[in-house]
Short mmCIF file of C-alpha atoms and ligand atoms in Angstrom, two decimals:
data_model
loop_
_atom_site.label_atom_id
_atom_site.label_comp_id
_atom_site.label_asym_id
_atom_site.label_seq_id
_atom_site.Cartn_x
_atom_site.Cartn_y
_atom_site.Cartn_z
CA UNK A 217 12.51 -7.94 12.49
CA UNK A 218 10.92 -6.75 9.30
CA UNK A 219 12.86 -4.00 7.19
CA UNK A 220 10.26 -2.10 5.73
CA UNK A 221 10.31 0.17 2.91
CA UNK A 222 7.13 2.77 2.58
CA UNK A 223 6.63 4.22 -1.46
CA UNK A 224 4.49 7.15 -1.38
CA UNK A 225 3.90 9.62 -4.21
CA UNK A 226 1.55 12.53 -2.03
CA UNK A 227 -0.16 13.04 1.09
CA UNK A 228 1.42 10.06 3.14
CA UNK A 229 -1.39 9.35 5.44
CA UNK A 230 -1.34 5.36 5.18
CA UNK A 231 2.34 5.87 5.79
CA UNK A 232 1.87 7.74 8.38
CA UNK A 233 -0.96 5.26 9.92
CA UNK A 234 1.62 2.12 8.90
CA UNK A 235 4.60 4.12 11.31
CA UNK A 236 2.40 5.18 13.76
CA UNK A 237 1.50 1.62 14.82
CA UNK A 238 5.39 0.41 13.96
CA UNK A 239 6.50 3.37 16.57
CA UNK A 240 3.56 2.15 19.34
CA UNK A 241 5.58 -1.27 19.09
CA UNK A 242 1.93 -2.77 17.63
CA UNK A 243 4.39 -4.38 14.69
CA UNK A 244 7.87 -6.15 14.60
CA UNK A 245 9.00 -4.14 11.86
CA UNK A 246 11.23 -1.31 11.48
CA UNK A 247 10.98 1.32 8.60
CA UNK A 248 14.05 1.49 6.63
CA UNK A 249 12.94 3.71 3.92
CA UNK A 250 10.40 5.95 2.54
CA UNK A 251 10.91 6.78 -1.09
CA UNK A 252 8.96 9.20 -3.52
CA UNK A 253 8.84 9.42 -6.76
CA UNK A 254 7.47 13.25 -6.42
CA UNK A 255 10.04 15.26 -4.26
CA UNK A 256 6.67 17.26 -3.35
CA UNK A 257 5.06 14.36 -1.95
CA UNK A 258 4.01 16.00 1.93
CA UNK A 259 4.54 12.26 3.10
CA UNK A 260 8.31 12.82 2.62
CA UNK A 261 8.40 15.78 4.98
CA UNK A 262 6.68 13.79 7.37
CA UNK A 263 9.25 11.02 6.89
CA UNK A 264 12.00 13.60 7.71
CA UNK A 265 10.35 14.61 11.00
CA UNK A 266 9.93 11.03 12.11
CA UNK A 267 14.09 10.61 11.16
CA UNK A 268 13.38 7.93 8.31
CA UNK A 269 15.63 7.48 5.59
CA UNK A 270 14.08 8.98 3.09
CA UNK A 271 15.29 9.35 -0.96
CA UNK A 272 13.26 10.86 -3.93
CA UNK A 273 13.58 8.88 -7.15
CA UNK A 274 12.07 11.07 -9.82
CA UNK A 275 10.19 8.56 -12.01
CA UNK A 276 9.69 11.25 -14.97
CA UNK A 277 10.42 10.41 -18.39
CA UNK A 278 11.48 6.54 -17.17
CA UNK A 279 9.66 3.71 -18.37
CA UNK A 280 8.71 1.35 -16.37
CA UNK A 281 11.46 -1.41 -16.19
CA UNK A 282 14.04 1.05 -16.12
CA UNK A 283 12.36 2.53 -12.73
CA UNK A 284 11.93 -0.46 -11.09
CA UNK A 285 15.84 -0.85 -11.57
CA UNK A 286 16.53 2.17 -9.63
CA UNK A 287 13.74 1.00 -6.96
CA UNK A 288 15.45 -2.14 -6.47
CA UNK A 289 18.98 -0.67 -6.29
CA UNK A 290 17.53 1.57 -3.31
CA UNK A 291 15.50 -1.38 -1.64
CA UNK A 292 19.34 -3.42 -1.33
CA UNK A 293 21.10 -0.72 -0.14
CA UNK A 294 17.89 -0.01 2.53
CA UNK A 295 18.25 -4.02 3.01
CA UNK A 296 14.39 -3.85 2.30
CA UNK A 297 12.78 -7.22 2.61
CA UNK A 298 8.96 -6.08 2.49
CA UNK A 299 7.31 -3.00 0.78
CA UNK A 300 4.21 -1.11 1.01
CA UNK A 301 3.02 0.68 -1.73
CA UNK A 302 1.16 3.25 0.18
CA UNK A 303 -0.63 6.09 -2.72
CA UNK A 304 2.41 5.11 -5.20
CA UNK A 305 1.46 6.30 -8.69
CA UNK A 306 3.73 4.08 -10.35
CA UNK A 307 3.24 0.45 -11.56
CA UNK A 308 6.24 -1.81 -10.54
CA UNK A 309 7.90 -3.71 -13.16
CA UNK A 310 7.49 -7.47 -13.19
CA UNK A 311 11.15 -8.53 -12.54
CA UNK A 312 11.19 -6.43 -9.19
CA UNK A 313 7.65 -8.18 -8.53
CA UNK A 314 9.21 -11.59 -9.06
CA UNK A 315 12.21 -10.44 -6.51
CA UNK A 316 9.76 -9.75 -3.74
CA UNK A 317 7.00 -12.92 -3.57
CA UNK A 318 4.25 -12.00 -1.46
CA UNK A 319 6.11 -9.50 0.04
CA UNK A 320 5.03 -6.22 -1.46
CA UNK A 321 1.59 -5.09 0.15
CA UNK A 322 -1.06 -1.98 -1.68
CA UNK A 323 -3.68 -0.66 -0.03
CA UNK A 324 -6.51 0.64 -2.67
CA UNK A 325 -9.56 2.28 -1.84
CA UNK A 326 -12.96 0.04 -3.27
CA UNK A 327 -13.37 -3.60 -2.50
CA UNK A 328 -11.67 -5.25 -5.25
CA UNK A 329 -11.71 -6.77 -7.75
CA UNK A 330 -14.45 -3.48 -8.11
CA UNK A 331 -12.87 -0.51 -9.64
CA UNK A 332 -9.56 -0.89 -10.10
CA UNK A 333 -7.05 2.05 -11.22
CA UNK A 334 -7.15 5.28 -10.50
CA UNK A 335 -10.08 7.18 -8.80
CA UNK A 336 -11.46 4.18 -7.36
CA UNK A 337 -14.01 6.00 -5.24
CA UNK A 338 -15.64 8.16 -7.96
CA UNK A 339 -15.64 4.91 -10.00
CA UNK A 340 -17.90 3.22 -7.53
CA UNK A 341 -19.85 7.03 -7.29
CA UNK A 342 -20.30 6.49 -10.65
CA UNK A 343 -21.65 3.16 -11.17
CA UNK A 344 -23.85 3.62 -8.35
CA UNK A 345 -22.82 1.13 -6.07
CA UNK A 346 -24.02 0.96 -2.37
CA UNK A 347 -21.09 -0.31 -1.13
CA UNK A 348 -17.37 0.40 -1.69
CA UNK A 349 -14.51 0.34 0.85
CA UNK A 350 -10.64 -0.72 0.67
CA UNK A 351 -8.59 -3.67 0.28
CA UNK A 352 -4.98 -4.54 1.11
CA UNK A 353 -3.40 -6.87 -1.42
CA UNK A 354 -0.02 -8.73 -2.36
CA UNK A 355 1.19 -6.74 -5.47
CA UNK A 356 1.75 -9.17 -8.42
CA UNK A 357 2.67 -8.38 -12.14
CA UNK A 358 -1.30 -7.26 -12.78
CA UNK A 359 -2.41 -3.89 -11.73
CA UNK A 360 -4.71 -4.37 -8.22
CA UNK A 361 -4.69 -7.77 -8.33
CA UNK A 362 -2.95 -9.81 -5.96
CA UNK A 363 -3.95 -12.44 -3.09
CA UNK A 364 -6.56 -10.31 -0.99
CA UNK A 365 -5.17 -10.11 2.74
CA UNK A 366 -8.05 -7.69 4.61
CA UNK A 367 -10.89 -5.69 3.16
CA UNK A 368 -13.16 -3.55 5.02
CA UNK A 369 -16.86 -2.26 3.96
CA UNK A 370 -18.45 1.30 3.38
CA UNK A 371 -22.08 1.96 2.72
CA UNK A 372 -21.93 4.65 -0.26
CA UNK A 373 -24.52 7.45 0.84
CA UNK A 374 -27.57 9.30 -1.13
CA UNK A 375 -25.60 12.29 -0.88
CA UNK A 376 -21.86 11.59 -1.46
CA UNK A 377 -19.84 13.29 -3.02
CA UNK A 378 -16.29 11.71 -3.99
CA UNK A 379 -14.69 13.75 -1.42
CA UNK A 380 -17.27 12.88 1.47
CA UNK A 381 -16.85 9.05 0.17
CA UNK A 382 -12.97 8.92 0.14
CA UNK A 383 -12.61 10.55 3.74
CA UNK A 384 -14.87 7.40 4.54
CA UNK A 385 -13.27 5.03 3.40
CA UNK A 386 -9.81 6.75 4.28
CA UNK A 387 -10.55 6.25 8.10
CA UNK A 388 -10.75 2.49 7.33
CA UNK A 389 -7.87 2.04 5.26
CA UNK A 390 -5.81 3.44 8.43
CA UNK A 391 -7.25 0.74 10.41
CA UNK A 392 -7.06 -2.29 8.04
CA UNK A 393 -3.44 -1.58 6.63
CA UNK A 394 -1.66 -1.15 9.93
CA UNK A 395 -3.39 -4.64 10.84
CA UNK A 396 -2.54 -6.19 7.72
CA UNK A 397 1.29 -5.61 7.90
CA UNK A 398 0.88 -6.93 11.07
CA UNK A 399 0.08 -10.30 10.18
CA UNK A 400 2.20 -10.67 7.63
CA UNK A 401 5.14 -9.34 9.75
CA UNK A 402 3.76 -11.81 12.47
CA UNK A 403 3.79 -14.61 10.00
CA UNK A 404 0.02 -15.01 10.17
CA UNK A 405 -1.00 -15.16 6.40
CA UNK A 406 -1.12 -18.35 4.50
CA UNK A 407 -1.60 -17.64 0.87
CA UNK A 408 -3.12 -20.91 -1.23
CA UNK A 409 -3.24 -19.89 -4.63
CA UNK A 410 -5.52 -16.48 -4.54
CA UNK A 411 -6.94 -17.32 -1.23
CA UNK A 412 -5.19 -15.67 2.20
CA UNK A 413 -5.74 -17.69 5.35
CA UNK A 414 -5.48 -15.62 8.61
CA UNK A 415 -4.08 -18.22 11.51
CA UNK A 416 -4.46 -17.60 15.01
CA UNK A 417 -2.05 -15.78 16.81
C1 GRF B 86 -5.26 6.16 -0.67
O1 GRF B 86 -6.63 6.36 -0.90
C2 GRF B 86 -4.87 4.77 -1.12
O2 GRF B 86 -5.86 3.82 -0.95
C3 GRF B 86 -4.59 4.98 -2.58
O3 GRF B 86 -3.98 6.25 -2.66
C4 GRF B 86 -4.40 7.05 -1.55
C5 GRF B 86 -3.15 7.49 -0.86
O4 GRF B 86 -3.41 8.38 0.20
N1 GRF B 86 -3.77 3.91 -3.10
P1 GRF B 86 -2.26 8.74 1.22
O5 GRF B 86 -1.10 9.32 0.43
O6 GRF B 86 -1.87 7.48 1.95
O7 GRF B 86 -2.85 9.77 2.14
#
């Protein structure tokens, strides 16, 4: 069984998508933390309800080494062996990268490598593109750039606005992040060098 730790920094609705399908027994994993770096974040209410283990690390003023110290501290004592970074404003440092090898999943909301960083869907608004949509990724040491493990498609529409686009692709990234935990928790996902190989179950 999977110990999973969830890092959220606001709304918490890929966390809550990720525990709803770890609750319905759809994946062999168990949540053993959800941290914040916001004590605001509504996703950390929600992880009270549900009973998680739950701690806020404030990230302000910390660079970001000396924050990804205190993460990893947290992720021992949680006996964390996989994270998702699920809306977690904060870059992770490249020695707690290193300590988790394809084991710390993002979700981000345009097909990458389009539009990376923040505001992803007014990015894609922007440049006019007719498609967007959301990938989950292994985290490595560059920002949105790891081994691709699911993507999923959205048409961009005449009359988007960012809002209307994000709620879009939102419904998607519910779907494919659940799923890709899944296979990775399953043992499904053969990574050779950038590429991700899905095998059978
Ligand atoms: C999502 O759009 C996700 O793709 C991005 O941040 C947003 C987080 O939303 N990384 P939520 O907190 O999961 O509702």
């Amino acid at each position: 069984m999977n110990n999973v730790g969830i890092l959220i920094s606001g709304r918490g609705s890929n966390f809550r998508a990720l525990s709803d399908a770890i609750e319905a027994g759809r994946i062999p994993a168990r949540i053993s933390l959800v941290l914040s770096n916001r004590a605001s974040a509504a996703g950390l209410e929600l992880a009270r309800e549900r009973n998680y283990p739950t701690v806020c690390i404030p990230s302000k003023g910390l660079g970001r080494d000396a924050y990804s110290r205190l993460l990893a501290r947290e992720f021992k004592s949680a006996q964390v062996d996989l994270v998702c970074l699920a809306g977690f404003m904060r870059i992770l440092g490249p020695e707690l990268v290193k300590q988790y090898p394809l084991r710390i999943l993002n979700i981000h909301p345009s097909l990458l490598p389009a539009f990376t960083g923040l505001h992803a869907q007014r990015q894609a608004l922007e440049w006019g593109a007719k498609v967007t949509g959301c990938t989950v990724h292994f985290v490595d040491e560059e920002l949105d750039h790891g081994a691709i493990i699911l993507q999923h498609p959205v048409p961009v529409e005449d009359g988007d606005s960012e809002e209307s686009l994000s709620s879009r692709i939102l419904v998607h990234e519910h779907q494919i992040y659940p799923e890709a935990l899944k296979l990775v928790c399953q043992n499904r996902v053969r990574v050779e060098g950038r590429r991700v190989r899905i095998m059978p179950e």
